[in-house]
Amino acid sequence: MSQLSEIEKRRTFAIISHPDAGKTTLTEKLLLFGGAIQTAGAVKNNKIKKTATSDFMEIEKQRGISVATSVMAFKYGGKQINILDTPGHKDFAEDTYRTLTAVDSVILIVDCANGVEAQTERLMEVCRMRNTPVIIFINKMDREGRDSFDLLDELEDMLKIKVRPLSWPIGIGATFKGVYNIFNSTLNLFSANKTKISDDLVSISDVEGKEVDEYVGEDAASELREELELVNGVYDDFDKEAYLRGEVAPVFFGSAINNFGVKELLETFLEISPSPIGRDTDQGFIEPADKNFSGFVFKIHANLDPNHRDRIAFLRIVSGKFERNKFYNHTRLEKKFKFPNPTSFMAQDKSVIDEAFPGDVIGLYDTGNFKIGDSLTEGVAYSFKGIPSFSPEIFMELENKDPMKSKQLEKGIQQLTDEGVAQLFIQQPGNRKIVGTVGQLQFEVIKYRLENEYGAKCQFNPKRYHKACWMTTDNEAQLEQFIKAKAIYIAFDKDGNHVFLAETPFLLQMAQQDYPDITFHFTSDFKVGQN
Ligand code: G4P
């Protein structure tokens, strides 16, 4: 099969949602459709229950599970589907943001009773930054929820994206009768069914016809007709190109737990969603059809077995064909590497592969050569852009509690931050280590892993920083002056960039006022950075 047809049949996406909206459930149902699993319940709940944030066994379990389910690949309708899993827990948000750089589109789930929630908004912000195409699935229609028009208004207002319903619910909760698919004029009648794939599709040539009344009753039928008229009046016709540009999100309604509306979602998704798209590099844009292989690492996972210190680097293939045992450039290290045991992820199994194509995610065994954001290329060496670090929200100074183990501590914290568990900033004098995260839970994970995997003991002392800001300027003299004046608030990130650790919003504002030629960024990716 040619490289182009391999690209064309691939779909690489993530399912994202606020915790509890139904991400695990929908993922599982999609795997059921794809035949990748046979029974519901096979995908473990990939989230740390809110009550168990300090239960380390739970954290370990989460890490174990998330390797197995980080990428779920399966075939359906002639397509090769790669679902990239994202952690549900908000403290792992940074991991989710990075994973989103490796997908070509997303399915966003919203709970019909809760509407847009905090994580929904933040995740959508990241999608908007990259113009990622989004399909919205409004879930739990079998439960009492909000009015559908109100929900759509809320989606547009809060997520700042235009929406276009492609299916429409008939009733909700106790009166939920089914969903009318606007895209291909079919009626799907609801029956609560948690285990089987429902296939109760009725083709309706004309929604005005008596047929609809027979299926859902006269009242529901006339309500459906009125609402459809309103939908078609209020919303522009679905524009696939606008969806692909990330400007309009098609919306589906259903109930994941009941396998309801899932098939339509999947089939429409396969019809409209993008096949693998290229990525920008420091040497121009790379198209998937480019004959030379290229890819980037977006996630690194430590081996659970403490006797095997190796890790798995997750590489998204951007262009060309990846081949086992072929030498590729590791751009940052300026070295060539080959990989004897690259793995693919078909559902929960890992297996060694000989080749892989754009859109695929492969696992590379790593003994410490990879950092998140690293690029592998064939031919010319270049680096992919756009795996940003976001400013952490919690900062702590790392204190060594066992002077005999300072080497282990040093190595451990370097490796854990390479994995992206947290960000490390070095402050002078004294090489002080400031660890920054988006959630408290990471500190517990780091402390636990430093002890268990590296034999090092540490303590975290809170630092009252508000934000870490990366800086750019055309006025080098002003930047130098700033760094001198604010020396005690300046640190270096892992790539040796200067970072300003602002203590309060006010102090940041003062700095912006006093040093107008310096731009302060809240992400390390300056192209998408916003002040
Ligand atoms: P998450 O990964 O987004 O965090 O959500 P998850 O799929 O775990 O779903 C959260 C809860 O919502 C689960 O219930 C799940 O069964 C339920 N759920 C998912 N889809 C639907 C739906 O269409 N209708 C209804 N009524 N419920 C749905 P739980 O009680 O938290 O867990 P469990 O005991 O069922 O596993």
PDB file of C-alpha atoms in Angstrom, residues 279-435:
ATOM      1  CA  ARG A 279       3.619  20.037  11.685  1.00  0.00           C
ATOM      2  CA  ASP A 280       5.782  23.137  11.755  1.00  0.00           C
ATOM      3  CA  THR A 281       9.521  22.935  12.371  1.00  0.00           C
ATOM      4  CA  ASP A 282      12.403  25.368  12.728  1.00  0.00           C
ATOM      5  CA  GLN A 283      13.080  24.674   9.058  1.00  0.00           C
ATOM      6  CA  GLY A 284       9.599  25.029   7.622  1.00  0.00           C
ATOM      7  CA  PHE A 285       6.404  22.982   7.486  1.00  0.00           C
ATOM      8  CA  ILE A 286       6.652  19.204   7.104  1.00  0.00           C
ATOM      9  CA  GLU A 287       3.848  17.478   5.208  1.00  0.00           C
ATOM     10  CA  PRO A 288       2.920  13.865   6.080  1.00  0.00           C
ATOM     11  CA  ALA A 289       3.521  12.873   2.456  1.00  0.00           C
ATOM     12  CA  ASP A 290       7.171  13.974   2.690  1.00  0.00           C
ATOM     13  CA  LYS A 291       9.173  10.868   1.856  1.00  0.00           C
ATOM     14  CA  ASN A 292      11.648  11.263   4.723  1.00  0.00           C
ATOM     15  CA  PHE A 293      10.575   9.997   8.110  1.00  0.00           C
ATOM     16  CA  SER A 294      10.107  12.486  10.963  1.00  0.00           C
ATOM     17  CA  GLY A 295       8.410  12.513  14.342  1.00  0.00           C
ATOM     18  CA  PHE A 296       8.466  14.014  17.809  1.00  0.00           C
ATOM     19  CA  VAL A 297       8.289  12.754  21.370  1.00  0.00           C
ATOM     20  CA  PHE A 298       5.265  14.051  23.285  1.00  0.00           C
ATOM     21  CA  LYS A 299       5.232  11.768  26.284  1.00  0.00           C
ATOM     22  CA  ILE A 300       7.723   9.711  28.267  1.00  0.00           C
ATOM     23  CA  HIS A 301       6.681   6.982  30.607  1.00  0.00           C
ATOM     24  CA  ALA A 302       8.836   5.353  33.244  1.00  0.00           C
ATOM     25  CA  ASN A 303       8.943   1.595  33.448  1.00  0.00           C
ATOM     26  CA  LEU A 304       6.942   0.327  36.365  1.00  0.00           C
ATOM     27  CA  ASP A 305       9.461  -2.381  37.126  1.00  0.00           C
ATOM     28  CA  PRO A 306      12.186  -0.782  39.297  1.00  0.00           C
ATOM     29  CA  ASN A 307      14.717  -3.359  38.033  1.00  0.00           C
ATOM     30  CA  HIS A 308      14.383  -1.968  34.552  1.00  0.00           C
ATOM     31  CA  ARG A 309      15.150   1.699  34.569  1.00  0.00           C
ATOM     32  CA  ASP A 310      14.281   2.107  30.899  1.00  0.00           C
ATOM     33  CA  ARG A 311      11.411   4.250  29.832  1.00  0.00           C
ATOM     34  CA  ILE A 312       9.046   4.389  26.904  1.00  0.00           C
ATOM     35  CA  ALA A 313       9.135   7.476  24.737  1.00  0.00           C
ATOM     36  CA  PHE A 314       5.919   8.036  22.786  1.00  0.00           C
ATOM     37  CA  LEU A 315       6.678   9.271  19.304  1.00  0.00           C
ATOM     38  CA  ARG A 316       4.096  10.733  16.947  1.00  0.00           C
ATOM     39  CA  ILE A 317       5.084  10.121  13.351  1.00  0.00           C
ATOM     40  CA  VAL A 318       4.670  13.232  11.249  1.00  0.00           C
ATOM     41  CA  SER A 319       6.035  12.227   7.845  1.00  0.00           C
ATOM     42  CA  GLY A 320       7.536   9.403   5.814  1.00  0.00           C
ATOM     43  CA  LYS A 321       7.816   5.817   6.928  1.00  0.00           C
ATOM     44  CA  PHE A 322       9.385   4.771  10.217  1.00  0.00           C
ATOM     45  CA  GLU A 323      11.421   1.582   9.942  1.00  0.00           C
ATOM     46  CA  ARG A 324      12.785  -0.655  12.642  1.00  0.00           C
ATOM     47  CA  ASN A 325      16.592  -0.696  12.964  1.00  0.00           C
ATOM     48  CA  LYS A 326      17.127   2.231  10.627  1.00  0.00           C
ATOM     49  CA  PHE A 327      19.304   5.125  11.827  1.00  0.00           C
ATOM     50  CA  TYR A 328      17.593   8.462  12.413  1.00  0.00           C
ATOM     51  CA  ASN A 329      18.847  11.862  13.572  1.00  0.00           C
ATOM     52  CA  HIS A 330      18.176  12.791  17.162  1.00  0.00           C
ATOM     53  CA  THR A 331      18.247  16.524  16.476  1.00  0.00           C
ATOM     54  CA  ARG A 332      18.897  17.814  19.997  1.00  0.00           C
ATOM     55  CA  LEU A 333      21.706  15.374  20.750  1.00  0.00           C
ATOM     56  CA  GLU A 334      23.125  15.629  17.207  1.00  0.00           C
ATOM     57  CA  LYS A 335      23.480  11.849  17.176  1.00  0.00           C
ATOM     58  CA  LYS A 336      22.046   8.999  15.166  1.00  0.00           C
ATOM     59  CA  PHE A 337      19.914   6.329  16.823  1.00  0.00           C
ATOM     60  CA  LYS A 338      18.243   3.141  15.649  1.00  0.00           C
ATOM     61  CA  PHE A 339      15.458   1.275  17.399  1.00  0.00           C
ATOM     62  CA  PRO A 340      15.410  -2.515  17.495  1.00  0.00           C
ATOM     63  CA  ASN A 341      12.120  -2.874  19.415  1.00  0.00           C
ATOM     64  CA  PRO A 342       9.662  -0.135  18.476  1.00  0.00           C
ATOM     65  CA  THR A 343       6.170  -1.006  19.689  1.00  0.00           C
ATOM     66  CA  SER A 344       2.706  -0.225  18.493  1.00  0.00           C
ATOM     67  CA  PHE A 345      -0.316  -0.141  20.732  1.00  0.00           C
ATOM     68  CA  MET A 346      -3.191  -2.216  19.465  1.00  0.00           C
ATOM     69  CA  ALA A 347      -5.781  -1.819  22.217  1.00  0.00           C
ATOM     70  CA  GLN A 348      -4.119  -3.046  25.382  1.00  0.00           C
ATOM     71  CA  ASP A 349      -1.418  -5.106  23.767  1.00  0.00           C
ATOM     72  CA  LYS A 350       1.973  -3.837  22.876  1.00  0.00           C
ATOM     73  CA  SER A 351       3.733  -5.489  19.968  1.00  0.00           C
ATOM     74  CA  VAL A 352       6.963  -4.905  18.094  1.00  0.00           C
ATOM     75  CA  ILE A 353       6.466  -3.356  14.673  1.00  0.00           C
ATOM     76  CA  ASP A 354       8.650  -3.139  11.571  1.00  0.00           C
ATOM     77  CA  GLU A 355       7.208   0.018  10.126  1.00  0.00           C
ATOM     78  CA  ALA A 356       4.779   2.792  10.963  1.00  0.00           C
ATOM     79  CA  PHE A 357       3.236   5.737   9.140  1.00  0.00           C
ATOM     80  CA  PRO A 358       2.215   9.359   9.722  1.00  0.00           C
ATOM     81  CA  GLY A 359      -0.437   9.627  12.415  1.00  0.00           C
ATOM     82  CA  ASP A 360       0.828   6.535  14.203  1.00  0.00           C
ATOM     83  CA  VAL A 361       2.198   6.676  17.703  1.00  0.00           C
ATOM     84  CA  ILE A 362       4.963   4.260  18.511  1.00  0.00           C
ATOM     85  CA  GLY A 363       6.738   3.449  21.744  1.00  0.00           C
ATOM     86  CA  LEU A 364      10.541   3.631  21.766  1.00  0.00           C
ATOM     87  CA  TYR A 365      12.503   2.068  24.607  1.00  0.00           C
ATOM     88  CA  ASP A 366      14.730   4.744  26.022  1.00  0.00           C
ATOM     89  CA  THR A 367      17.585   4.679  28.467  1.00  0.00           C
ATOM     90  CA  GLY A 368      17.502   8.412  29.107  1.00  0.00           C
ATOM     91  CA  ASN A 369      18.185   9.921  25.696  1.00  0.00           C
ATOM     92  CA  PHE A 370      14.804  11.506  25.184  1.00  0.00           C
ATOM     93  CA  LYS A 371      13.122  14.578  26.530  1.00  0.00           C
ATOM     94  CA  ILE A 372       9.626  15.662  25.748  1.00  0.00           C
ATOM     95  CA  GLY A 373       9.625  17.670  22.530  1.00  0.00           C
ATOM     96  CA  ASP A 374      12.617  15.865  20.977  1.00  0.00           C
ATOM     97  CA  SER A 375      12.574  15.348  17.221  1.00  0.00           C
ATOM     98  CA  LEU A 376      13.735  12.373  15.166  1.00  0.00           C
ATOM     99  CA  THR A 377      14.329  12.920  11.464  1.00  0.00           C
ATOM    100  CA  GLU A 378      15.691  11.198   8.395  1.00  0.00           C
ATOM    101  CA  GLY A 379      18.045  13.162   6.122  1.00  0.00           C
ATOM    102  CA  VAL A 380      18.244  16.756   7.331  1.00  0.00           C
ATOM    103  CA  ALA A 381      18.002  17.310  11.098  1.00  0.00           C
ATOM    104  CA  TYR A 382      15.374  19.782  12.315  1.00  0.00           C
ATOM    105  CA  SER A 383      13.145  20.354  15.324  1.00  0.00           C
ATOM    106  CA  PHE A 384       9.379  20.371  15.575  1.00  0.00           C
ATOM    107  CA  LYS A 385       7.833  23.431  17.144  1.00  0.00           C
ATOM    108  CA  GLY A 386       5.003  23.678  19.527  1.00  0.00           C
ATOM    109  CA  ILE A 387       5.337  21.365  22.495  1.00  0.00           C
ATOM    110  CA  PRO A 388       4.977  24.179  24.934  1.00  0.00           C
ATOM    111  CA  SER A 389       5.617  24.203  28.637  1.00  0.00           C
ATOM    112  CA  PHE A 390       2.900  26.146  30.373  1.00  0.00           C
ATOM    113  CA  SER A 391       3.635  28.278  33.381  1.00  0.00           C
ATOM    114  CA  PRO A 392       3.255  26.088  36.452  1.00  0.00           C
ATOM    115  CA  GLU A 393       0.809  27.172  39.116  1.00  0.00           C
ATOM    116  CA  ILE A 394       2.451  25.726  42.227  1.00  0.00           C
ATOM    117  CA  PHE A 395       6.131  26.163  43.010  1.00  0.00           C
ATOM    118  CA  MET A 396       8.247  24.399  45.639  1.00  0.00           C
ATOM    119  CA  GLU A 397      11.911  24.367  46.414  1.00  0.00           C
ATOM    120  CA  LEU A 398      13.400  20.883  46.477  1.00  0.00           C
ATOM    121  CA  GLU A 399      15.451  20.180  49.571  1.00  0.00           C
ATOM    122  CA  ASN A 400      17.724  17.164  49.815  1.00  0.00           C
ATOM    123  CA  LYS A 401      17.054  15.228  53.034  1.00  0.00           C
ATOM    124  CA  ASP A 402      19.851  12.725  52.642  1.00  0.00           C
ATOM    125  CA  PRO A 403      23.239  14.291  51.769  1.00  0.00           C
ATOM    126  CA  MET A 404      24.663  10.825  51.003  1.00  0.00           C
ATOM    127  CA  LYS A 405      22.201  10.513  48.136  1.00  0.00           C
ATOM    128  CA  SER A 406      22.584  13.859  46.402  1.00  0.00           C
ATOM    129  CA  LYS A 407      23.718  12.259  43.129  1.00  0.00           C
ATOM    130  CA  GLN A 408      20.652  10.035  43.055  1.00  0.00           C
ATOM    131  CA  LEU A 409      18.437  13.005  43.809  1.00  0.00           C
ATOM    132  CA  GLU A 410      20.036  15.014  41.013  1.00  0.00           C
ATOM    133  CA  LYS A 411      19.584  12.206  38.493  1.00  0.00           C
ATOM    134  CA  GLY A 412      16.072  11.417  39.668  1.00  0.00           C
ATOM    135  CA  ILE A 413      14.771  14.950  39.434  1.00  0.00           C
ATOM    136  CA  GLN A 414      16.395  15.425  36.029  1.00  0.00           C
ATOM    137  CA  GLN A 415      14.792  12.258  34.693  1.00  0.00           C
ATOM    138  CA  LEU A 416      11.388  12.898  36.213  1.00  0.00           C
ATOM    139  CA  THR A 417      11.297  16.386  34.757  1.00  0.00           C
ATOM    140  CA  ASP A 418      12.431  15.011  31.359  1.00  0.00           C
ATOM    141  CA  GLU A 419       9.351  12.833  31.571  1.00  0.00           C
ATOM    142  CA  GLY A 420       7.319  15.977  32.067  1.00  0.00           C
ATOM    143  CA  VAL A 421       6.082  15.116  35.564  1.00  0.00           C
ATOM    144  CA  ALA A 422       6.975  18.666  36.568  1.00  0.00           C
ATOM    145  CA  GLN A 423       9.128  21.576  35.432  1.00  0.00           C
ATOM    146  CA  LEU A 424      12.501  22.286  36.922  1.00  0.00           C
ATOM    147  CA  PHE A 425      13.970  25.754  37.306  1.00  0.00           C
ATOM    148  CA  ILE A 426      17.484  26.333  38.576  1.00  0.00           C
ATOM    149  CA  GLN A 427      18.186  29.422  40.638  1.00  0.00           C
ATOM    150  CA  GLN A 428      21.549  30.905  41.521  1.00  0.00           C
ATOM    151  CA  PRO A 429      23.460  31.095  43.732  1.00  0.00           C
ATOM    152  CA  GLY A 430      23.700  27.537  44.924  1.00  0.00           C
ATOM    153  CA  ASN A 431      21.944  25.708  42.068  1.00  0.00           C
ATOM    154  CA  ARG A 432      18.674  25.792  43.981  1.00  0.00           C
ATOM    155  CA  LYS A 433      16.006  23.633  42.409  1.00  0.00           C
ATOM    156  CA  ILE A 434      12.533  25.088  42.075  1.00  0.00           C
ATOM    157  CA  VAL A 435       9.967  22.538  40.975  1.00  0.00           C
TER     158      VAL A 435
END
